[in-house]
CSV table of C-alpha atoms in Angstrom, one decimal:
chain,number,residue,atom,x,y,z
S,1,MET,CA,132.3,205.2,-17.5
S,2,PRO,CA,134.1,207.1,-14.7
S,3,GLU,CA,134.3,210.8,-14.6
S,4,ILE,CA,136.5,212.5,-17.3
S,5,LYS,CA,139.8,213.9,-16.1
S,6,ARG,CA,141.5,215.0,-19.3
S,7,ILE,CA,140.7,215.3,-23.0
S,8,MET,CA,143.4,215.4,-25.6
S,9,GLU,CA,143.4,215.8,-29.3
S,10,ILE,CA,145.8,213.4,-31.0
S,11,SER,CA,147.4,214.8,-34.2
S,12,VAL,CA,149.8,213.2,-36.6
S,13,GLU,CA,152.2,214.3,-39.2
S,14,GLU,CA,153.2,211.7,-41.8
S,15,ALA,CA,156.8,211.4,-43.0
S,16,GLY,CA,157.4,213.9,-45.7
S,17,ASP,CA,154.4,216.0,-44.7
S,18,TYR,CA,154.5,219.4,-43.0
S,19,ILE,CA,151.1,219.6,-41.4
S,20,PHE,CA,149.7,218.0,-38.3
S,21,THR,CA,146.2,216.6,-38.8
S,22,PRO,CA,143.7,215.4,-36.1
S,23,ALA,CA,143.8,211.6,-35.9
S,24,GLY,CA,142.0,210.9,-32.7
S,25,VAL,CA,140.8,211.8,-29.3
S,26,LEU,CA,142.3,210.5,-26.0
S,27,ILE,CA,140.2,210.6,-22.9
S,28,THR,CA,141.6,209.9,-19.5
S,29,TYR,CA,139.3,209.2,-16.5
S,30,ARG,CA,139.6,209.9,-12.8
S,31,THR,CA,140.5,206.2,-12.4
S,32,ASP,CA,143.7,206.9,-14.5
S,33,GLN,CA,142.4,204.6,-17.2
S,34,PHE,CA,142.3,206.0,-20.7
S,35,ARG,CA,140.7,205.3,-24.1
S,36,VAL,CA,141.9,206.2,-27.5
S,37,PHE,CA,139.2,206.9,-30.1
S,38,ALA,CA,140.8,206.7,-33.6
S,39,GLU,CA,140.2,205.3,-37.0
S,40,SER,CA,140.4,201.5,-36.8
S,41,ALA,CA,143.5,201.3,-39.0
S,42,ARG,CA,145.4,203.7,-36.7
S,43,HIS,CA,144.0,202.8,-33.3
S,44,ASN,CA,146.6,200.3,-32.2
S,45,PHE,CA,149.5,202.5,-33.4
S,46,LEU,CA,148.2,205.5,-31.5
S,47,ARG,CA,147.4,203.5,-28.4
S,48,ARG,CA,150.9,202.1,-28.4
S,49,ILE,CA,152.4,205.6,-28.7
S,50,VAL,CA,150.3,206.9,-25.9
S,51,SER,CA,151.2,203.9,-23.7
S,52,LYS,CA,154.9,204.1,-24.5
S,53,TYR,CA,155.8,207.7,-24.0
S,54,PRO,CA,155.5,210.1,-21.0
S,55,TRP,CA,152.8,212.7,-21.3
S,56,GLU,CA,155.3,215.5,-21.3
S,57,ASN,CA,156.9,214.1,-24.4
S,58,LEU,CA,153.6,213.6,-26.1
S,59,LEU,CA,152.6,217.2,-25.5
S,60,ASP,CA,155.6,218.2,-27.5
S,61,VAL,CA,156.2,215.7,-30.4
S,62,VAL,CA,157.3,212.1,-30.6
S,63,VAL,CA,158.4,210.3,-33.8
S,64,GLU,CA,157.6,206.7,-34.3
S,65,GLN,CA,158.1,204.8,-37.5
S,66,GLY,CA,158.6,208.1,-39.4
S,67,THR,CA,155.3,209.5,-38.1
S,68,SER,CA,155.2,212.5,-35.7
S,69,VAL,CA,152.6,212.3,-33.0
S,70,ARG,CA,151.6,215.0,-30.6
S,71,LEU,CA,148.8,215.6,-28.1
S,72,ARG,CA,147.0,218.9,-27.3
S,73,ASP,CA,145.1,219.3,-24.1
S,74,VAL,CA,141.6,220.5,-24.9
S,75,THR,CA,140.0,219.8,-21.5
S,76,GLU,CA,139.3,223.4,-20.6
S,77,GLU,CA,138.1,224.3,-24.0
S,78,LEU,CA,135.6,221.4,-24.1
S,79,ASN,CA,134.5,222.1,-20.5
S,80,THR,CA,133.7,225.6,-21.5
S,81,LYS,CA,131.9,224.7,-24.8
S,82,ILE,CA,130.0,221.6,-23.6
S,83,GLY,CA,129.6,222.6,-19.9
S,84,PRO,CA,131.0,220.8,-16.9
S,85,ASP,CA,127.7,219.3,-16.0
S,86,GLU,CA,127.0,218.0,-19.5
S,87,ILE,CA,130.4,216.5,-20.3
S,88,SER,CA,130.5,212.8,-21.0
S,89,THR,CA,132.4,210.5,-23.3
S,90,GLU,CA,129.6,210.7,-25.9
S,91,ALA,CA,129.3,214.5,-25.6
S,92,VAL,CA,133.0,214.9,-26.1
S,93,LEU,CA,133.1,212.6,-29.1
S,94,GLU,CA,130.0,214.2,-30.7
S,95,PHE,CA,131.5,217.7,-30.2
S,96,CYS,CA,134.8,216.7,-31.7
S,97,TYR,CA,133.1,215.1,-34.7
S,98,ARG,CA,130.9,218.1,-35.3
S,99,SER,CA,133.9,220.5,-35.1
S,100,ASN,CA,135.8,218.5,-37.7
S,101,PRO,CA,133.7,215.8,-39.4
S,102,ARG,CA,136.0,215.5,-42.4
S,103,GLN,CA,139.0,214.3,-40.4
S,104,LEU,CA,137.2,212.9,-37.4
S,105,PHE,CA,134.5,211.0,-39.3
S,106,PHE,CA,135.2,207.8,-37.4
S,107,LEU,CA,133.9,209.3,-34.2
S,108,ARG,CA,130.3,209.3,-35.5
S,109,ARG,CA,129.8,205.7,-34.7
S,110,TYR,CA,130.1,206.3,-31.0
S,111,PHE,CA,127.1,208.5,-30.7
S,112,ASP,CA,124.9,208.2,-33.8
S,113,ASP,CA,122.3,205.4,-33.8
S,114,SER,CA,121.9,205.6,-37.5
S,115,SER,CA,125.6,205.1,-38.1
S,116,PRO,CA,126.1,201.7,-39.9
S,117,SER,CA,129.1,200.8,-37.7
S,118,GLN,CA,127.5,201.6,-34.4
S,119,ALA,CA,129.9,200.7,-31.6
S,120,SER,CA,128.7,199.4,-28.3
S,121,MET,CA,129.8,201.8,-25.7
S,122,PRO,CA,128.3,202.0,-22.3
S,123,PRO,CA,126.9,205.4,-21.3
S,124,SER,CA,129.1,207.7,-19.1
């Protein structure tokens, strides 16, 4: 994978709810490509939202199908905690998972060989 440019936490607030909860991680690369890491059931929805709206709007809040979605830039925070020389897609996903395993449980498959749903992801 190319070098990481930006790391965003994706949070959602369901219709009728009043709390944003983490729902995924968005990583953009120096090549301007991006990947959304989210629960399978939400992946396409979140990817569509990220592709549809400008970044400025996503850093605030967008509402789609009654669900509010927002991004929070965590690039500097993770660069500090992981270290700029150690940062990789796997390291980011593992750190995010370990910080919030209850809500980001789906990230485990990207870095844990013992996970039953091991995803094939090339090293970065």
